[in-house]
Every structure is written in structure tokens, then in C-alpha cells.
Tab-separated table of C-alpha atoms in Angstrom:
chain	number	residue	atom	x	y	z
Y	1	MET	CA	12.791	-7.594	-13.195
Y	2	THR	CA	12.923	-8.038	-9.415
Y	3	ASP	CA	10.883	-6.370	-6.696
Y	4	SER	CA	12.798	-3.266	-5.766
Y	5	LEU	CA	12.781	0.305	-4.550
Y	6	GLN	CA	15.386	2.869	-5.553
Y	7	ARG	CA	15.526	6.335	-4.072
Y	8	PHE	CA	17.195	9.347	-5.631
Y	9	VAL	CA	17.823	13.004	-4.841
Y	10	PHE	CA	18.535	16.102	-6.880
Y	11	GLU	CA	21.946	17.274	-5.701
Y	12	GLY	CA	21.841	20.807	-4.308
Y	13	ALA	CA	18.047	20.959	-4.503
Y	14	ALA	CA	15.196	20.143	-2.115
Y	15	VAL	CA	13.803	17.401	-4.340
Y	16	ARG	CA	13.822	13.671	-3.667
Y	17	GLY	CA	12.229	10.753	-5.425
Y	18	ALA	CA	11.772	7.011	-5.536
Y	19	ILE	CA	10.846	4.325	-8.038
Y	20	VAL	CA	9.217	1.037	-7.046
Y	21	GLN	CA	8.754	-1.990	-9.263
Y	22	LEU	CA	6.788	-4.991	-8.043
Y	23	ASP	CA	6.846	-8.369	-9.705
Y	24	ALA	CA	6.803	-11.437	-7.438
Y	25	ALA	CA	5.275	-9.483	-4.538
Y	26	TRP	CA	2.397	-8.308	-6.721
Y	27	ARG	CA	1.823	-11.779	-8.165
Y	28	ALA	CA	1.798	-13.171	-4.612
Y	29	ALA	CA	-1.000	-10.768	-3.704
Y	30	LEU	CA	-2.972	-11.752	-6.820
Y	31	GLU	CA	-2.606	-15.483	-6.148
Y	32	ARG	CA	-4.624	-15.197	-2.938
Y	33	ARG	CA	-7.804	-13.752	-4.470
Y	34	ALA	CA	-9.556	-13.650	-7.848
Y	35	TYR	CA	-9.709	-9.888	-8.330
Y	36	PRO	CA	-11.674	-8.349	-11.209
Y	37	ASP	CA	-9.419	-6.361	-13.521
Y	38	ALA	CA	-10.795	-2.996	-12.371
Y	39	ILE	CA	-10.107	-3.858	-8.720
Y	40	ALA	CA	-6.705	-5.405	-9.416
Y	41	ASP	CA	-5.502	-2.295	-11.243
Y	42	LEU	CA	-6.370	-0.031	-8.307
Y	43	LEU	CA	-4.952	-2.472	-5.750
Y	44	GLY	CA	-1.649	-2.758	-7.595
Y	45	GLU	CA	-1.360	1.019	-7.774
Y	46	LEU	CA	-2.116	1.342	-4.054
Y	47	MET	CA	0.435	-1.359	-3.222
Y	48	ALA	CA	3.113	0.469	-5.212
Y	49	ALA	CA	2.131	3.768	-3.567
Y	50	SER	CA	2.460	2.260	-0.084
Y	51	VAL	CA	6.098	1.381	-0.786
Y	52	LEU	CA	6.837	4.827	-2.223
Y	53	LEU	CA	5.382	6.667	0.773
Y	54	THR	CA	7.157	4.331	3.206
Y	55	SER	CA	10.422	5.200	1.461
Y	56	SER	CA	10.028	8.812	2.603
Y	57	LEU	CA	9.577	7.884	6.268
Y	58	LYS	CA	11.795	6.693	9.086
Y	59	LEU	CA	9.370	4.014	10.129
Y	60	ASP	CA	9.723	1.241	12.698
Y	61	GLY	CA	6.331	-0.264	12.049
Y	62	SER	CA	3.863	-0.161	9.166
Y	63	LEU	CA	2.213	2.335	6.855
Y	64	ILE	CA	-1.366	1.359	6.006
Y	65	LEU	CA	-3.284	2.934	3.121
Y	66	GLN	CA	-7.044	2.350	3.118
Y	67	ILE	CA	-9.679	3.528	0.679
Y	68	GLN	CA	-13.153	2.995	2.103
Y	69	GLY	CA	-16.114	3.464	-0.201
Y	70	GLN	CA	-19.882	3.296	-0.373
Y	71	GLY	CA	-19.922	2.265	-4.019
Y	72	PRO	CA	-19.183	-1.209	-5.448
Y	73	LEU	CA	-15.643	-1.010	-4.036
Y	74	LYS	CA	-15.988	-1.228	-0.264
Y	75	LEU	CA	-12.369	-1.461	0.834
Y	76	LEU	CA	-8.928	-1.240	-0.697
Y	77	VAL	CA	-5.966	-1.805	1.649
Y	78	ALA	CA	-2.205	-1.874	1.158
Y	79	GLU	CA	0.294	-2.163	3.995
Y	80	CYS	CA	4.052	-1.676	3.840
Y	81	ALA	CA	6.409	-2.291	6.751
Y	82	GLY	CA	9.555	-0.315	7.393
Y	83	ASP	CA	11.616	-3.182	5.955
Y	84	LEU	CA	9.573	-2.944	2.704
Y	85	ALA	CA	7.466	-6.055	3.239
Y	86	VAL	CA	4.063	-5.473	1.610
Y	87	ARG	CA	0.613	-6.997	1.493
Y	88	ALA	CA	-2.723	-5.872	0.029
Y	89	THR	CA	-6.383	-6.855	-0.225
Y	90	ALA	CA	-9.759	-5.544	-1.380
Y	91	LYS	CA	-13.471	-6.066	-0.753
Y	92	TRP	CA	-16.162	-5.322	-3.318
Y	93	ASP	CA	-19.718	-6.103	-4.339
Y	94	GLU	CA	-20.548	-8.065	-7.461
Y	95	PRO	CA	-21.341	-7.449	-10.219
Y	96	LEU	CA	-19.092	-4.557	-11.195
Y	97	HIS	CA	-20.490	-2.263	-13.875
Y	98	ALA	CA	-17.951	0.522	-13.501
Y	99	SER	CA	-14.226	1.162	-13.524
Y	100	GLY	CA	-11.964	3.885	-12.200
Y	101	LEU	CA	-11.549	5.043	-8.625
Y	102	ALA	CA	-14.332	7.647	-8.476
Y	103	ALA	CA	-16.994	5.401	-10.000
Y	104	LEU	CA	-16.081	2.367	-7.904
Y	105	VAL	CA	-15.685	4.120	-4.547
Y	106	GLY	CA	-18.549	6.612	-4.726
Y	107	ASN	CA	-18.695	8.613	-1.508
Y	108	GLY	CA	-15.517	7.442	0.177
Y	109	ARG	CA	-12.564	8.378	2.311
Y	110	PHE	CA	-8.822	7.839	2.279
Y	111	VAL	CA	-7.280	6.726	5.589
Y	112	ILE	CA	-3.539	6.693	6.158
Y	113	THR	CA	-2.280	5.031	9.343
Y	114	LEU	CA	1.214	4.886	10.814
Y	115	ASP	CA	1.262	1.880	13.118
Y	116	PRO	CA	4.473	1.744	15.204
Y	117	LYS	CA	5.869	-1.702	15.972
Y	118	THR	CA	7.268	-0.760	19.370
Y	119	GLY	CA	3.996	0.310	20.968
Y	120	GLY	CA	4.259	4.037	20.298
Y	121	GLU	CA	1.355	6.288	19.431
Y	122	THR	CA	-0.572	5.400	16.278
Y	123	TYR	CA	-1.096	8.249	13.813
Y	124	GLN	CA	-4.094	8.375	11.494
Y	125	GLY	CA	-5.109	10.918	8.876
Y	126	VAL	CA	-8.364	10.976	6.901
Y	127	VAL	CA	-9.449	12.878	3.794
Y	128	ALA	CA	-12.408	12.507	1.451
Y	129	VAL	CA	-11.859	10.617	-1.786
Y	130	ASN	CA	-12.880	12.991	-4.552
Y	131	ALA	CA	-10.110	12.325	-7.055
Y	132	PRO	CA	-10.129	10.359	-10.320
Y	133	SER	CA	-7.141	8.134	-9.441
Y	134	VAL	CA	-5.153	6.642	-6.576
Y	135	ALA	CA	-2.235	8.932	-7.424
Y	136	ALA	CA	-4.392	12.062	-7.400
Y	137	ALA	CA	-6.057	11.064	-4.129
Y	138	LEU	CA	-2.689	10.573	-2.435
Y	139	GLU	CA	-1.307	13.815	-3.836
Y	140	HIS	CA	-4.332	15.608	-2.397
Y	141	TYR	CA	-3.829	13.902	0.973
Y	142	MET	CA	-0.141	14.789	1.166
Y	143	GLN	CA	-0.836	18.415	0.308
Y	144	GLN	CA	-3.849	18.851	2.612
Y	145	SER	CA	-2.737	16.820	5.617
Y	146	GLU	CA	1.062	16.832	5.488
Y	147	GLN	CA	1.748	20.058	3.534
Y	148	VAL	CA	4.305	18.182	1.425
Y	149	ASP	CA	4.316	18.751	-2.341
Y	150	THR	CA	4.139	15.233	-3.775
Y	151	ARG	CA	3.627	13.907	-7.286
Y	152	LEU	CA	2.924	10.275	-8.077
Y	153	TRP	CA	2.762	8.243	-11.275
Y	154	LEU	CA	1.407	4.710	-10.830
Y	155	ALA	CA	0.889	1.820	-13.227
Y	156	CYS	CA	-0.367	-1.741	-12.927
Y	157	ALA	CA	-0.678	-4.776	-15.178
Y	158	ARG	CA	-1.550	-8.358	-14.380
Y	159	HIS	CA	2.042	-9.301	-13.516
Y	160	HIS	CA	3.647	-5.980	-12.631
Y	161	ALA	CA	2.927	-2.875	-10.574
Y	162	ALA	CA	5.168	0.171	-10.490
Y	163	GLY	CA	5.338	3.769	-9.423
Y	164	LEU	CA	7.386	6.948	-9.455
Y	165	MET	CA	7.221	9.576	-6.709
Y	166	ILE	CA	8.902	12.951	-6.368
Y	167	GLN	CA	8.620	15.246	-3.353
Y	168	ARG	CA	9.737	18.726	-2.485
Y	169	MET	CA	11.529	18.287	0.837
Y	170	PRO	CA	10.218	20.743	3.443
Y	171	GLY	CA	12.760	22.743	5.406
Y	172	VAL	CA	15.673	21.769	3.168
Y	173	PRO	CA	17.654	24.656	1.646
Y	174	SER	CA	17.945	24.632	-2.133
Y	175	HIS	CA	20.436	26.332	-4.407
Y	176	ASP	CA	18.108	25.832	-7.375
Y	177	ALA	CA	14.772	27.630	-7.067
Y	178	ASP	CA	13.458	26.084	-10.287
Y	179	ALA	CA	14.326	22.489	-9.379
Y	180	TRP	CA	10.828	21.504	-8.230
Y	181	PRO	CA	8.809	22.752	-11.233
Y	182	ARG	CA	11.504	21.365	-13.537
Y	183	ALA	CA	11.392	17.958	-11.807
Y	184	GLU	CA	7.580	17.930	-12.105
Y	185	ALA	CA	7.692	18.733	-15.802
Y	186	LEU	CA	10.321	16.109	-16.547
Y	187	ALA	CA	8.676	13.357	-14.465
Y	188	HIS	CA	5.325	14.087	-16.113
Y	189	THR	CA	6.671	12.677	-19.383
Y	190	ILE	CA	6.862	9.135	-17.953
Y	191	ARG	CA	4.492	6.661	-19.611
Y	192	PRO	CA	2.809	3.724	-17.814
Y	193	ASP	CA	4.464	1.210	-20.141
Y	194	GLU	CA	7.882	2.672	-19.313
Y	195	LEU	CA	7.225	2.396	-15.584
Y	196	LEU	CA	6.284	-1.251	-16.002
Y	197	ALA	CA	9.066	-2.284	-18.397
Y	198	LEU	CA	12.196	-0.259	-17.590
Y	199	ASP	CA	14.471	-0.557	-14.568
Y	200	ALA	CA	14.900	2.369	-12.183
Y	201	PRO	CA	18.357	3.536	-13.386
Y	202	THR	CA	17.090	3.651	-16.971
Y	203	ILE	CA	14.000	5.643	-15.973
Y	204	VAL	CA	16.059	8.136	-13.979
Y	205	ARG	CA	18.526	8.500	-16.843
Y	206	ARG	CA	15.768	9.043	-19.426
Y	207	LEU	CA	13.819	11.549	-17.350
Y	208	PHE	CA	16.590	13.513	-15.681
Y	209	HIS	CA	19.653	13.061	-17.912
Y	210	GLU	CA	20.518	16.778	-17.706
Y	211	GLU	CA	20.150	16.892	-13.893
Y	212	ASP	CA	22.701	16.132	-11.185
Y	213	ILE	CA	21.047	13.064	-9.645
Y	214	ARG	CA	22.323	10.780	-6.890
Y	215	LEU	CA	20.744	7.326	-7.210
Y	216	PHE	CA	20.878	5.160	-4.096
Y	217	ASP	CA	21.368	1.403	-3.979
Y	218	ARG	CA	18.469	-0.855	-4.821
Y	219	GLU	CA	16.375	-2.062	-1.858
Y	220	VAL	CA	14.471	-5.334	-1.979
Y	221	VAL	CA	10.682	-5.380	-1.606
Y	222	THR	CA	8.953	-8.598	-0.513
Y	223	PHE	CA	5.432	-9.904	0.036
Y	224	ARG	CA	4.840	-10.873	3.656
Y	225	CYS	CA	1.676	-11.290	5.675
Y	226	SER	CA	1.712	-10.615	9.403
Y	227	CYS	CA	-1.259	-12.820	10.245
Y	228	SER	CA	-0.784	-15.602	12.813
Y	229	ARG	CA	-2.838	-18.057	14.840
Y	230	ASP	CA	-2.184	-15.973	17.963
Y	231	ARG	CA	-3.599	-12.858	16.286
Y	232	VAL	CA	-6.683	-14.728	15.168
Y	233	ALA	CA	-7.092	-16.125	18.684
Y	234	ASN	CA	-6.949	-12.610	20.119
Y	235	MET	CA	-9.576	-11.481	17.620
Y	236	LEU	CA	-11.878	-14.335	18.669
Y	237	ARG	CA	-11.390	-13.416	22.326
Y	238	MET	CA	-12.514	-9.892	21.482
Y	239	LEU	CA	-15.718	-11.325	19.988
Y	240	GLY	CA	-16.435	-12.954	23.328
Y	241	PRO	CA	-17.235	-16.506	24.460
Y	242	GLU	CA	-20.968	-16.329	23.683
Y	243	GLU	CA	-20.530	-15.531	20.002
Y	244	VAL	CA	-17.638	-17.945	19.470
Y	245	ARG	CA	-19.466	-20.801	21.195
Y	246	SER	CA	-22.585	-20.141	19.118
Y	247	VAL	CA	-20.552	-20.535	15.917
Y	248	VAL	CA	-18.990	-23.757	17.216
Y	249	ALA	CA	-22.414	-25.093	18.174
Y	250	GLU	CA	-23.678	-24.435	14.643
Y	251	ARG	CA	-20.635	-25.506	12.607
Y	252	SER	CA	-18.528	-27.626	15.013
Y	253	GLU	CA	-15.606	-25.230	14.475
Y	254	VAL	CA	-14.640	-21.645	13.793
Y	255	GLU	CA	-12.780	-21.023	10.545
Y	256	VAL	CA	-11.072	-17.716	9.798
Y	257	SER	CA	-9.288	-16.959	6.520
Y	258	CYS	CA	-6.819	-14.112	6.202
Y	259	ASP	CA	-7.984	-11.579	3.615
Y	260	PHE	CA	-4.375	-10.755	2.708
Y	261	CYS	CA	-2.756	-14.158	2.208
Y	262	GLY	CA	-5.677	-16.607	2.240
Y	263	ARG	CA	-4.257	-18.710	5.081
Y	264	ARG	CA	-6.943	-20.657	6.973
Y	265	TYR	CA	-7.094	-20.885	10.766
Y	266	VAL	CA	-9.441	-23.483	12.243
Y	267	PHE	CA	-10.494	-23.654	15.908
Y	268	ASP	CA	-12.468	-26.738	16.940
Y	269	ARG	CA	-14.568	-27.048	20.079
Y	270	VAL	CA	-11.569	-27.772	22.310
Y	271	ASP	CA	-9.584	-24.895	20.822
Y	272	ALA	CA	-12.495	-22.519	21.339
Y	273	GLU	CA	-12.893	-23.485	24.979
Y	274	GLN	CA	-9.173	-23.010	25.596
Y	275	LEU	CA	-9.484	-19.433	24.327
Y	276	PHE	CA	-11.710	-18.624	27.281
Y	277	ALA	CA	-10.297	-21.093	29.823
Y	278	ALA	CA	-9.531	-18.273	32.295
Y	279	ASP	CA	-12.706	-16.355	31.397
Y	280	PRO	CA	-15.638	-16.949	33.761
Y	281	GLY	CA	-18.014	-15.995	30.895
């Protein structure tokens, strides 16, 4: 199985859907950090969800999904670019004595950000996290903030993450008034093991074999991190010369590791001074 996204629509009805299956991209995210099973399961589901939601947008930039909590799970982040390049990371407190979204997050919030690549206006929406799963939390967000009926089914294992999404398309005329409740009922029969093991055409055929479905060509999903030495340098400049120089004085260098890909960026004393060469501070 390869990393892919396939979209589909119900012909003559205001219903669209997509199936994502992550293999190498999900393993690449896991290779960077040693995630506990409970965290990895949620992160894989969020990573799959980020691709599914991106598939419904015309996006020249990135969609960022963040779950911020006050429980053992402090932060869960998945980012998907318009070209379906994904990355994900999490922060948590040890030891973990709970599992499941509600128990791990506690009093938390779900933040969805649309970050345009061309310098346009950034959009951000926030809702409270009071749902038992990533799928339920996103469904609640889409209904409350976007007024778009959305259903999600997500699954994750150590080497695979996958998801199915269907949406009722707003403002699109439909010749089949029962298409949406019928699509919900049929999609609800999907099992996690089927999502993880079967390819998209097989899933669509099994779920909707009596429907008139148009399945689009497969799109490739990849793991890619957007970190760079220049971005880290800009972050250090934002900290200011006093703080950066104090770290250099204590440790002889500043080391920053990317939370998403694990890449290390080291700035020695000369590098640090060059950051602020034009700064009188």
C-alpha cells in the first residue's frame, strides 16, 4: 500500500468524500520520536484527518490542526500542505496513566489554522475539545464553525494510518434528497481494520456498490518537513541577542531540534553573533 488520497463524489447529489491511506509518511513521522501507543494512535488519526480536510479545500499554503490540552497530552499537531505533504508531532507529560482523547487532553481546545503560502490573511478557528475522539472533535468543529455536515472515520496502527471522510456540499443542488443520510448510513459500516488494509477503490466499491460514484485519480501523499536553518535563525532573532548570548555563554552553542523531523541545528558563538551583526543590542 502506498501513501495516497482518493476523492469521490456521488453523481447527481451534493455529497463528496475522500479516503486517505498513510504508510511511509506515517512511519517517517514515527521514526523521529518515540511516541507512547496512546499518543501515536491519536497523532496518526490527526495526520490522516489533516489530509482529508485539505482535500476539500483549494489551498495554496498549509492546513494546521492543533489539539492543545491541560491534561497529560499538551499538544498534538498535524500539518498538511496543499500539495499533500504532511508532518506531525506531539508533546506530553510522562508517565501516561490514561488513553483516549478526552482523558489525555482534559480541558483543551481544537485550533484549525489556514496558513497561506503567498502572504495572504491567515484564518484561525477555535472550539473546545469535549469529544471522545479526534473524528468527533473535528465533526463538531466543522458543524459549529464551518456549518458543513462532515463525517469522519479514522484508524491508526503502528505502520499505517487511514481515514474516510464524507461531506454534504453546501450550496450544491441535489437531485437525490436522501443521498446524505444514505451515504452516512453506508459509510458507518466501515471497520477500522478495513480502512487500514483495503485500498480506496475496494472500500468505495464495498460501501457504495449500489450508488453512482465517480472516483478520481489517486493523489500521492508524502512526508515533508518545512524546517530550515533560516527559519531557526529567524526564531533566534525573535528571542533577542541577550537571551541567545546567555545560552552561548553557558553551553558554548545554541542547539535547536525540530519537533517534526528531529533535524538538529547548531549555532556556535560566531554563528550567534552573526545573527545580530546589524543589531546594536
